[in-house]
């Protein structure tokens, strides 16, 4: 049975070592099964984007030998698709307009989990609003291929969540599940920093009648201070020097539980990748939501 996976970076800066782990795990898992691997650029939030970052990300993947199978998809070009799903959710009563300002939410102590105010007090049609999807009052669970069964108990305080922002942008949660459905993604491999977003995405998949992909959340690499590697924590961009590419690949494979045999340590990055595809096993990826750098 053929499978399809993806790597979906946001163009907020160059790829760093933490993003390499996610890209590599997804790539190897799909290639080991002979499936299709896609790249999607999640450029939904123009104010956070860095000019030229998309091209640099693609160039970096290419230099590492992580070649994708079809044309790259850009979320910024798919607003019509997101819009029609949004309309469907509103029509079906599974989402509603909300005009609560940040200040009002703070006053009602509803910033973290929304209190459903606008469900019973619909805003007037000329108001500037966000759109919230209804989060059901039932427990949700899924079986993560790395982290095992994840259970999210029924929590009325969890709250209906924003899928379209007041400033006119679609929320990540909505776009990501529409794209996964449209691109035929059936195996999601990504960083564990996104694991607790999964229930909301499952809710949207159910609301829209989509099938649910399988999920594998790899532990997120932290720096020595225990913070997730990111642009905010000043993670260094990946080096594109060919010796460095090899070194970074070896270190990434080691952290993902696939230490490369001694005789291959000096091989080309293509040889190392070929070995990794052949020996890939999700069961070897360390369980846990974070990974300390010392492990490498
Ligand atoms: Zn509201």
PDB file of C-alpha atoms and ligand atoms in Angstrom:
ATOM      1  CA  UNK A   1       0.000   0.000   0.000  1.00  0.00           C
ATOM      2  CA  UNK A   2       1.420   3.347  -1.003  1.00  0.00           C
ATOM      3  CA  UNK A   3       1.745   6.118   1.559  1.00  0.00           C
ATOM      4  CA  UNK A   4       2.308   9.852   1.371  1.00  0.00           C
ATOM      5  CA  UNK A   5       4.096  12.091   3.857  1.00  0.00           C
ATOM      6  CA  UNK A   6       5.296  15.663   3.958  1.00  0.00           C
ATOM      7  CA  UNK A   7       7.571  18.238   5.467  1.00  0.00           C
ATOM      8  CA  UNK A   8       5.853  21.569   6.019  1.00  0.00           C
ATOM      9  CA  UNK A   9       8.166  24.372   7.172  1.00  0.00           C
ATOM     10  CA  UNK A  10       7.179  27.993   7.761  1.00  0.00           C
ATOM     11  CA  UNK A  11       9.429  30.480   5.949  1.00  0.00           C
ATOM     12  CA  UNK A  12      10.256  32.424   9.101  1.00  0.00           C
ATOM     13  CA  UNK A  13      13.985  31.815   8.662  1.00  0.00           C
ATOM     14  CA  UNK A  14      16.530  29.283   7.422  1.00  0.00           C
ATOM     15  CA  UNK A  15      16.292  25.628   8.485  1.00  0.00           C
ATOM     16  CA  UNK A  16      18.153  24.793  11.688  1.00  0.00           C
ATOM     17  CA  UNK A  17      19.165  21.461  13.128  1.00  0.00           C
ATOM     18  CA  UNK A  18      15.807  20.970  14.891  1.00  0.00           C
ATOM     19  CA  UNK A  19      13.932  21.247  11.598  1.00  0.00           C
ATOM     20  CA  UNK A  20      16.404  18.843   9.967  1.00  0.00           C
ATOM     21  CA  UNK A  21      15.379  16.162  12.491  1.00  0.00           C
ATOM     22  CA  UNK A  22      11.714  16.526  11.527  1.00  0.00           C
ATOM     23  CA  UNK A  23      12.403  16.647   7.784  1.00  0.00           C
ATOM     24  CA  UNK A  24      14.743  13.673   7.939  1.00  0.00           C
ATOM     25  CA  UNK A  25      12.425  11.503  10.059  1.00  0.00           C
ATOM     26  CA  UNK A  26       9.504  12.143   7.725  1.00  0.00           C
ATOM     27  CA  UNK A  27      11.608  11.592   4.602  1.00  0.00           C
ATOM     28  CA  UNK A  28      13.181   8.338   5.822  1.00  0.00           C
ATOM     29  CA  UNK A  29       9.913   6.923   7.096  1.00  0.00           C
ATOM     30  CA  UNK A  30       8.201   7.471   3.736  1.00  0.00           C
ATOM     31  CA  UNK A  31      11.161   6.369   1.613  1.00  0.00           C
ATOM     32  CA  UNK A  32      11.550   3.195   3.697  1.00  0.00           C
ATOM     33  CA  UNK A  33       7.959   2.323   2.706  1.00  0.00           C
ATOM     34  CA  UNK A  34       8.464   3.303  -0.929  1.00  0.00           C
ATOM     35  CA  UNK A  35       5.947   6.131  -0.604  1.00  0.00           C
ATOM     36  CA  UNK A  36       5.633   9.706  -1.831  1.00  0.00           C
ATOM     37  CA  UNK A  37       7.263  12.602   0.017  1.00  0.00           C
ATOM     38  CA  UNK A  38       6.029  16.160  -0.431  1.00  0.00           C
ATOM     39  CA  UNK A  39       7.116  19.595   0.710  1.00  0.00           C
ATOM     40  CA  UNK A  40       4.664  22.319   1.604  1.00  0.00           C
ATOM     41  CA  UNK A  41       5.620  25.878   2.509  1.00  0.00           C
ATOM     42  CA  UNK A  42       3.378  27.187   5.287  1.00  0.00           C
ATOM     43  CA  UNK A  43       3.444  30.864   4.382  1.00  0.00           C
ATOM     44  CA  UNK A  44       0.125  31.841   5.931  1.00  0.00           C
ATOM     45  CA  UNK A  45       1.397  34.604   8.164  1.00  0.00           C
ATOM     46  CA  UNK A  46       3.163  37.244   6.022  1.00  0.00           C
ATOM     47  CA  UNK A  47       4.200  39.494   8.961  1.00  0.00           C
ATOM     48  CA  UNK A  48       6.306  36.654  10.417  1.00  0.00           C
ATOM     49  CA  UNK A  49       7.934  35.679   7.119  1.00  0.00           C
ATOM     50  CA  UNK A  50      11.474  36.460   6.064  1.00  0.00           C
ATOM     51  CA  UNK A  51      12.029  37.338   2.393  1.00  0.00           C
ATOM     52  CA  UNK A  52      13.982  34.627   0.599  1.00  0.00           C
ATOM     53  CA  UNK A  53      13.478  32.062   3.378  1.00  0.00           C
ATOM     54  CA  UNK A  54      11.309  29.718   1.247  1.00  0.00           C
ATOM     55  CA  UNK A  55      13.935  29.449  -1.470  1.00  0.00           C
ATOM     56  CA  UNK A  56      16.697  28.939   1.070  1.00  0.00           C
ATOM     57  CA  UNK A  57      14.724  26.167   2.808  1.00  0.00           C
ATOM     58  CA  UNK A  58      14.187  24.351  -0.494  1.00  0.00           C
ATOM     59  CA  UNK A  59      17.833  24.763  -1.452  1.00  0.00           C
ATOM     60  CA  UNK A  60      18.886  23.368   1.925  1.00  0.00           C
ATOM     61  CA  UNK A  61      16.636  20.294   1.607  1.00  0.00           C
ATOM     62  CA  UNK A  62      18.012  19.719  -1.862  1.00  0.00           C
ATOM     63  CA  UNK A  63      21.634  19.992  -0.715  1.00  0.00           C
ATOM     64  CA  UNK A  64      20.949  17.461   2.041  1.00  0.00           C
ATOM     65  CA  UNK A  65      19.592  15.069  -0.592  1.00  0.00           C
ATOM     66  CA  UNK A  66      16.026  15.263   0.743  1.00  0.00           C
ATOM     67  CA  UNK A  67      14.364  15.390  -2.665  1.00  0.00           C
ATOM     68  CA  UNK A  68      10.593  15.761  -2.888  1.00  0.00           C
ATOM     69  CA  UNK A  69       8.316  14.097  -5.420  1.00  0.00           C
ATOM     70  CA  UNK A  70       5.916  16.747  -6.699  1.00  0.00           C
ATOM     71  CA  UNK A  71       5.691  20.476  -7.083  1.00  0.00           C
ATOM     72  CA  UNK A  72       6.039  22.395  -3.818  1.00  0.00           C
ATOM     73  CA  UNK A  73       2.722  23.679  -2.465  1.00  0.00           C
ATOM     74  CA  UNK A  74       2.508  27.210  -1.014  1.00  0.00           C
ATOM     75  CA  UNK A  75      -0.294  27.875   1.438  1.00  0.00           C
ATOM     76  CA  UNK A  76      -0.400  31.526   0.386  1.00  0.00           C
ATOM     77  CA  UNK A  77      -1.789  30.357  -2.968  1.00  0.00           C
ATOM     78  CA  UNK A  78      -4.580  28.258  -1.498  1.00  0.00           C
ATOM     79  CA  UNK A  79      -6.809  30.788   0.231  1.00  0.00           C
ATOM     80  CA  UNK A  80      -9.813  29.871  -1.956  1.00  0.00           C
ATOM     81  CA  UNK A  81      -9.608  26.298  -0.726  1.00  0.00           C
ATOM     82  CA  UNK A  82      -9.464  27.373   2.930  1.00  0.00           C
ATOM     83  CA  UNK A  83     -12.278  29.809   2.369  1.00  0.00           C
ATOM     84  CA  UNK A  84     -14.657  27.191   1.045  1.00  0.00           C
ATOM     85  CA  UNK A  85     -13.952  24.888   4.017  1.00  0.00           C
ATOM     86  CA  UNK A  86     -14.566  27.814   6.370  1.00  0.00           C
ATOM     87  CA  UNK A  87     -17.910  28.506   4.657  1.00  0.00           C
ATOM     88  CA  UNK A  88     -18.839  24.837   4.954  1.00  0.00           C
ATOM     89  CA  UNK A  89     -18.114  24.802   8.706  1.00  0.00           C
ATOM     90  CA  UNK A  90     -20.184  27.972   9.237  1.00  0.00           C
ATOM     91  CA  UNK A  91     -23.043  26.581   7.143  1.00  0.00           C
ATOM     92  CA  UNK A  92     -23.039  23.305   9.067  1.00  0.00           C
ATOM     93  CA  UNK A  93     -23.096  25.099  12.422  1.00  0.00           C
ATOM     94  CA  UNK A  94     -19.687  23.665  13.362  1.00  0.00           C
ATOM     95  CA  UNK A  95     -18.057  27.093  13.524  1.00  0.00           C
ATOM     96  CA  UNK A  96     -19.300  30.587  14.402  1.00  0.00           C
ATOM     97  CA  UNK A  97     -18.231  34.214  14.360  1.00  0.00           C
ATOM     98  CA  UNK A  98     -16.652  35.670  17.476  1.00  0.00           C
ATOM     99  CA  UNK A  99     -16.014  39.356  18.082  1.00  0.00           C
ATOM    100  CA  UNK A 100     -14.429  39.130  21.524  1.00  0.00           C
ATOM    101  CA  UNK A 101     -11.389  41.367  21.778  1.00  0.00           C
ATOM    102  CA  UNK A 102      -8.285  40.293  23.620  1.00  0.00           C
ATOM    103  CA  UNK A 103      -9.219  42.745  26.358  1.00  0.00           C
ATOM    104  CA  UNK A 104     -12.698  41.266  26.773  1.00  0.00           C
ATOM    105  CA  UNK A 105     -11.261  37.746  26.893  1.00  0.00           C
ATOM    106  CA  UNK A 106      -8.806  38.825  29.570  1.00  0.00           C
ATOM    107  CA  UNK A 107     -11.563  40.447  31.605  1.00  0.00           C
ATOM    108  CA  UNK A 108     -13.610  37.232  31.463  1.00  0.00           C
ATOM    109  CA  UNK A 109     -10.515  35.049  32.127  1.00  0.00           C
ATOM    110  CA  UNK A 110     -11.160  33.322  28.816  1.00  0.00           C
ATOM    111  CA  UNK A 111      -7.823  33.848  27.030  1.00  0.00           C
ATOM    112  CA  UNK A 112      -6.561  30.279  27.451  1.00  0.00           C
ATOM    113  CA  UNK A 113      -9.819  28.438  26.940  1.00  0.00           C
ATOM    114  CA  UNK A 114     -12.637  30.322  25.327  1.00  0.00           C
ATOM    115  CA  UNK A 115     -15.916  30.493  27.277  1.00  0.00           C
ATOM    116  CA  UNK A 116     -18.208  30.210  24.262  1.00  0.00           C
ATOM    117  CA  UNK A 117     -19.677  33.686  24.737  1.00  0.00           C
ATOM    118  CA  UNK A 118     -20.354  34.361  21.043  1.00  0.00           C
ATOM    119  CA  UNK A 119     -21.981  30.970  20.544  1.00  0.00           C
ATOM    120  CA  UNK A 120     -24.960  32.333  22.477  1.00  0.00           C
ATOM    121  CA  UNK A 121     -24.416  36.033  21.603  1.00  0.00           C
ATOM    122  CA  UNK A 122     -23.881  36.163  17.829  1.00  0.00           C
ATOM    123  CA  UNK A 123     -22.137  39.358  16.701  1.00  0.00           C
ATOM    124  CA  UNK A 124     -23.902  41.669  14.261  1.00  0.00           C
ATOM    125  CA  UNK A 125     -23.132  40.918  10.632  1.00  0.00           C
ATOM    126  CA  UNK A 126     -21.091  44.097  10.094  1.00  0.00           C
ATOM    127  CA  UNK A 127     -18.705  43.413  12.994  1.00  0.00           C
ATOM    128  CA  UNK A 128     -15.058  42.475  12.416  1.00  0.00           C
ATOM    129  CA  UNK A 129     -14.866  38.923  13.700  1.00  0.00           C
ATOM    130  CA  UNK A 130     -12.734  35.867  14.011  1.00  0.00           C
ATOM    131  CA  UNK A 131     -14.248  32.440  13.379  1.00  0.00           C
ATOM    132  CA  UNK A 132     -14.095  29.691  15.989  1.00  0.00           C
ATOM    133  CA  UNK A 133     -14.623  25.986  15.440  1.00  0.00           C
ATOM    134  CA  UNK A 134     -16.647  24.089  18.008  1.00  0.00           C
ATOM    135  CA  UNK A 135     -14.579  21.773  20.188  1.00  0.00           C
ATOM    136  CA  UNK A 136     -16.763  18.883  21.377  1.00  0.00           C
ATOM    137  CA  UNK A 137     -17.326  18.085  25.012  1.00  0.00           C
ATOM    138  CA  UNK A 138     -16.022  14.527  24.691  1.00  0.00           C
ATOM    139  CA  UNK A 139     -12.705  12.785  25.258  1.00  0.00           C
ATOM    140  CA  UNK A 140     -10.413  12.375  22.256  1.00  0.00           C
ATOM    141  CA  UNK A 141      -7.509  10.009  21.790  1.00  0.00           C
ATOM    142  CA  UNK A 142      -5.126   8.860  19.115  1.00  0.00           C
ATOM    143  CA  UNK A 143      -2.372   6.325  18.865  1.00  0.00           C
ATOM    144  CA  UNK A 144       0.933   8.048  18.129  1.00  0.00           C
ATOM    145  CA  UNK A 145       3.451   5.812  16.353  1.00  0.00           C
ATOM    146  CA  UNK A 146       6.256   7.018  18.650  1.00  0.00           C
ATOM    147  CA  UNK A 147       4.621   8.379  21.787  1.00  0.00           C
ATOM    148  CA  UNK A 148       1.913   5.698  22.122  1.00  0.00           C
ATOM    149  CA  UNK A 149      -1.695   6.349  23.076  1.00  0.00           C
ATOM    150  CA  UNK A 150      -2.474  10.003  23.805  1.00  0.00           C
ATOM    151  CA  UNK A 151      -5.700  10.678  25.662  1.00  0.00           C
ATOM    152  CA  UNK A 152      -7.320  14.103  25.932  1.00  0.00           C
ATOM    153  CA  UNK A 153     -10.120  13.906  28.511  1.00  0.00           C
ATOM    154  CA  UNK A 154     -13.411  15.714  27.950  1.00  0.00           C
ATOM    155  CA  UNK A 155     -12.691  19.253  29.035  1.00  0.00           C
ATOM    156  CA  UNK A 156     -15.418  21.850  28.735  1.00  0.00           C
ATOM    157  CA  UNK A 157     -12.781  24.490  29.435  1.00  0.00           C
ATOM    158  CA  UNK A 158     -10.692  23.473  26.468  1.00  0.00           C
ATOM    159  CA  UNK A 159     -12.739  25.768  24.367  1.00  0.00           C
ATOM    160  CA  UNK A 160     -13.744  26.507  20.824  1.00  0.00           C
ATOM    161  CA  UNK A 161     -10.678  27.595  18.885  1.00  0.00           C
ATOM    162  CA  UNK A 162      -9.893  30.212  16.272  1.00  0.00           C
ATOM    163  CA  UNK A 163      -9.666  28.997  12.668  1.00  0.00           C
ATOM    164  CA  UNK A 164      -9.888  32.412  11.015  1.00  0.00           C
ATOM    165  CA  UNK A 165      -8.281  35.419  12.637  1.00  0.00           C
ATOM    166  CA  UNK A 166      -9.741  38.889  13.049  1.00  0.00           C
ATOM    167  CA  UNK A 167      -6.846  40.285  11.031  1.00  0.00           C
ATOM    168  CA  UNK A 168      -8.026  38.283   8.007  1.00  0.00           C
ATOM    169  CA  UNK A 169      -5.590  35.335   8.110  1.00  0.00           C
ATOM    170  CA  UNK A 170      -6.484  31.668   8.248  1.00  0.00           C
ATOM    171  CA  UNK A 171      -5.234  29.846  11.329  1.00  0.00           C
ATOM    172  CA  UNK A 172      -2.608  27.140  10.986  1.00  0.00           C
ATOM    173  CA  UNK A 173      -4.989  24.490  12.400  1.00  0.00           C
ATOM    174  CA  UNK A 174      -7.437  24.870   9.533  1.00  0.00           C
ATOM    175  CA  UNK A 175      -4.967  25.175   6.664  1.00  0.00           C
ATOM    176  CA  UNK A 176      -2.878  22.218   7.740  1.00  0.00           C
ATOM    177  CA  UNK A 177      -5.721  19.698   7.791  1.00  0.00           C
ATOM    178  CA  UNK A 178      -7.151  20.927   4.490  1.00  0.00           C
ATOM    179  CA  UNK A 179      -3.749  20.609   2.835  1.00  0.00           C
ATOM    180  CA  UNK A 180      -3.104  17.183   4.309  1.00  0.00           C
ATOM    181  CA  UNK A 181      -6.462  16.024   2.962  1.00  0.00           C
ATOM    182  CA  UNK A 182      -5.999  17.638  -0.475  1.00  0.00           C
ATOM    183  CA  UNK A 183      -2.453  16.333  -0.858  1.00  0.00           C
ATOM    184  CA  UNK A 184      -3.434  12.822   0.212  1.00  0.00           C
ATOM    185  CA  UNK A 185      -1.122  12.861   3.241  1.00  0.00           C
ATOM    186  CA  UNK A 186      -1.785   9.741   5.289  1.00  0.00           C
ATOM    187  CA  UNK A 187       1.328   9.714   7.492  1.00  0.00           C
ATOM    188  CA  UNK A 188       2.272  12.805   9.442  1.00  0.00           C
ATOM    189  CA  UNK A 189       5.720  12.814  11.050  1.00  0.00           C
ATOM    190  CA  UNK A 190       6.536  16.054  12.871  1.00  0.00           C
ATOM    191  CA  UNK A 191       7.976  17.567  16.037  1.00  0.00           C
ATOM    192  CA  UNK A 192       6.395  16.821  19.406  1.00  0.00           C
ATOM    193  CA  UNK A 193       5.905  20.550  19.994  1.00  0.00           C
ATOM    194  CA  UNK A 194       2.800  20.074  17.805  1.00  0.00           C
ATOM    195  CA  UNK A 195       1.460  16.961  19.559  1.00  0.00           C
ATOM    196  CA  UNK A 196      -1.141  18.808  21.635  1.00  0.00           C
ATOM    197  CA  UNK A 197      -2.464  20.534  18.505  1.00  0.00           C
ATOM    198  CA  UNK A 198      -3.495  17.129  17.179  1.00  0.00           C
ATOM    199  CA  UNK A 199      -6.880  16.922  18.994  1.00  0.00           C
ATOM    200  CA  UNK A 200      -8.005  20.236  17.467  1.00  0.00           C
ATOM    201  CA  UNK A 201      -6.920  19.031  14.062  1.00  0.00           C
ATOM    202  CA  UNK A 202      -8.811  15.772  14.596  1.00  0.00           C
ATOM    203  CA  UNK A 203     -11.924  17.786  15.485  1.00  0.00           C
ATOM    204  CA  UNK A 204     -11.658  19.731  12.225  1.00  0.00           C
ATOM    205  CA  UNK A 205     -11.080  16.516  10.271  1.00  0.00           C
ATOM    206  CA  UNK A 206     -14.270  15.111  11.804  1.00  0.00           C
ATOM    207  CA  UNK A 207     -16.226  18.329  11.183  1.00  0.00           C
ATOM    208  CA  UNK A 208     -15.216  18.309   7.511  1.00  0.00           C
ATOM    209  CA  UNK A 209     -15.584  14.553   7.000  1.00  0.00           C
ATOM    210  CA  UNK A 210     -11.881  14.025   6.239  1.00  0.00           C
ATOM    211  CA  UNK A 211      -9.960  10.838   6.967  1.00  0.00           C
ATOM    212  CA  UNK A 212      -7.410  11.027   9.739  1.00  0.00           C
ATOM    213  CA  UNK A 213      -3.731  10.430   8.929  1.00  0.00           C
ATOM    214  CA  UNK A 214      -1.509   8.470  11.298  1.00  0.00           C
ATOM    215  CA  UNK A 215       0.724  10.594  13.518  1.00  0.00           C
ATOM    216  CA  UNK A 216       4.289  10.184  14.703  1.00  0.00           C
ATOM    217  CA  UNK A 217       5.692  12.983  16.875  1.00  0.00           C
ATOM    218  CA  UNK A 218       9.464  12.921  17.166  1.00  0.00           C
ATOM    219  CA  UNK A 219      11.015  14.400  20.319  1.00  0.00           C
ATOM    220  CA  UNK A 220      12.036  18.006  19.999  1.00  0.00           C
ATOM    221  CA  UNK A 221      15.692  18.813  20.423  1.00  0.00           C
ATOM    222  CA  UNK A 222      16.430  21.377  23.106  1.00  0.00           C
ATOM    223  CA  UNK A 223      19.455  23.558  23.706  1.00  0.00           C
ATOM    224  CA  UNK A 224      21.587  23.328  26.851  1.00  0.00           C
ATOM    225  CA  UNK A 225      19.037  25.544  28.648  1.00  0.00           C
ATOM    226  CA  UNK A 226      16.237  23.096  27.842  1.00  0.00           C
ATOM    227  CA  UNK A 227      14.553  25.398  25.309  1.00  0.00           C
ATOM    228  CA  UNK A 228      13.308  24.122  21.964  1.00  0.00           C
ATOM    229  CA  UNK A 229      15.672  25.022  19.121  1.00  0.00           C
ATOM    230  CA  UNK A 230      14.082  27.819  17.141  1.00  0.00           C
ATOM    231  CA  UNK A 231      14.755  31.188  15.663  1.00  0.00           C
ATOM    232  CA  UNK A 232      13.662  32.671  18.992  1.00  0.00           C
ATOM    233  CA  UNK A 233      16.332  30.686  20.850  1.00  0.00           C
ATOM    234  CA  UNK A 234      18.943  31.653  18.233  1.00  0.00           C
ATOM    235  CA  UNK A 235      19.355  28.205  16.678  1.00  0.00           C
ATOM    236  CA  UNK A 236      22.066  28.403  14.029  1.00  0.00           C
ATOM    237  CA  UNK A 237      21.101  27.853  10.375  1.00  0.00           C
ATOM    238  CA  UNK A 238      22.206  24.511   8.904  1.00  0.00           C
ATOM    239  CA  UNK A 239      25.561  24.741   7.171  1.00  0.00           C
ATOM    240  CA  UNK A 240      25.616  23.915   3.452  1.00  0.00           C
ATOM    241  CA  UNK A 241      29.291  23.039   3.385  1.00  0.00           C
ATOM    242  CA  UNK A 242      29.483  19.439   2.128  1.00  0.00           C
ATOM    243  CA  UNK A 243      31.596  18.185   5.045  1.00  0.00           C
ATOM    244  CA  UNK A 244      29.209  19.857   7.454  1.00  0.00           C
ATOM    245  CA  UNK A 245      26.185  18.332   5.673  1.00  0.00           C
ATOM    246  CA  UNK A 246      27.629  14.888   6.316  1.00  0.00           C
ATOM    247  CA  UNK A 247      28.375  15.703   9.958  1.00  0.00           C
ATOM    248  CA  UNK A 248      24.903  17.137  10.557  1.00  0.00           C
ATOM    249  CA  UNK A 249      23.283  14.081   8.942  1.00  0.00           C
ATOM    250  CA  UNK A 250      25.333  11.705  11.101  1.00  0.00           C
ATOM    251  CA  UNK A 251      24.416  13.614  14.244  1.00  0.00           C
ATOM    252  CA  UNK A 252      20.714  13.750  13.275  1.00  0.00           C
ATOM    253  CA  UNK A 253      20.610  10.003  12.596  1.00  0.00           C
ATOM    254  CA  UNK A 254      22.308   9.320  15.898  1.00  0.00           C
ATOM    255  CA  UNK A 255      19.721  11.411  17.744  1.00  0.00           C
ATOM    256  CA  UNK A 256      16.914   9.621  15.873  1.00  0.00           C
ATOM    257  CA  UNK A 257      18.190   6.264  17.159  1.00  0.00           C
ATOM    258  CA  UNK A 258      19.939   5.220  13.944  1.00  0.00           C
ATOM    259  CA  UNK A 259      23.701   5.457  14.546  1.00  0.00           C
ATOM    260  CA  UNK A 260      25.557   5.074  11.268  1.00  0.00           C
ATOM    261  CA  UNK A 261      28.173   2.256  11.209  1.00  0.00           C
ATOM    262  CA  UNK A 262      31.827   3.321  11.405  1.00  0.00           C
ATOM    263  CA  UNK A 263      32.696   2.328   7.847  1.00  0.00           C
ATOM    264  CA  UNK A 264      30.021   4.692   6.514  1.00  0.00           C
ATOM    265  CA  UNK A 265      30.982   7.693   8.632  1.00  0.00           C
ATOM    266  CA  UNK A 266      33.170   9.059   5.865  1.00  0.00           C
ATOM    267  CA  UNK A 267      30.701   8.203   3.075  1.00  0.00           C
ATOM    268  CA  UNK A 268      28.907  10.774   0.950  1.00  0.00           C
ATOM    269  CA  UNK A 269      25.619  12.170   2.211  1.00  0.00           C
ATOM    270  CA  UNK A 270      23.851  10.167  -0.506  1.00  0.00           C
ATOM    271  CA  UNK A 271      25.393   6.919   0.778  1.00  0.00           C
ATOM    272  CA  UNK A 272      24.464   7.782   4.337  1.00  0.00           C
ATOM    273  CA  UNK A 273      20.871   8.558   3.348  1.00  0.00           C
ATOM    274  CA  UNK A 274      20.604   5.322   1.356  1.00  0.00           C
ATOM    275  CA  UNK A 275      21.805   3.367   4.403  1.00  0.00           C
ATOM    276  CA  UNK A 276      19.302   5.183   6.614  1.00  0.00           C
ATOM    277  CA  UNK A 277      16.373   4.443   4.271  1.00  0.00           C
ATOM    278  CA  UNK A 278      17.317   0.773   4.324  1.00  0.00           C
ATOM    279  CA  UNK A 279      17.646   0.608   8.111  1.00  0.00           C
ATOM    280  CA  UNK A 280      14.867   2.952   9.149  1.00  0.00           C
ATOM    281  CA  UNK A 281      12.606   1.794  11.947  1.00  0.00           C
ATOM    282  CA  UNK A 282      10.208   4.108  13.782  1.00  0.00           C
ATOM    283  CA  UNK A 283      10.545   1.818  16.816  1.00  0.00           C
ATOM    284  CA  UNK A 284      14.148   2.996  17.236  1.00  0.00           C
ATOM    285  CA  UNK A 285      13.248   6.679  17.490  1.00  0.00           C
ATOM    286  CA  UNK A 286      13.489   7.670  21.162  1.00  0.00           C
ATOM    287  CA  UNK A 287      10.158   8.140  22.897  1.00  0.00           C
ATOM    288  CA  UNK A 288       9.556  11.333  24.852  1.00  0.00           C
ATOM    289  CA  UNK A 289       8.630  14.853  23.930  1.00  0.00           C
ATOM    290  CA  UNK A 290      12.085  16.393  24.228  1.00  0.00           C
ATOM    291  CA  UNK A 291      15.635  15.323  23.579  1.00  0.00           C
ATOM    292  CA  UNK A 292      18.627  16.859  25.316  1.00  0.00           C
ATOM    293  CA  UNK A 293      21.605  17.777  23.089  1.00  0.00           C
ATOM    294  CA  UNK A 294      23.940  15.597  25.226  1.00  0.00           C
ATOM    295  CA  UNK A 295      22.213  12.529  23.775  1.00  0.00           C
ATOM    296  CA  UNK A 296      24.069  13.262  20.525  1.00  0.00           C
TER     297      UNK A 296
HETATM  298 ZN1  LIG B   1     -16.502  35.758  21.241  1.00  0.00          ZN
END
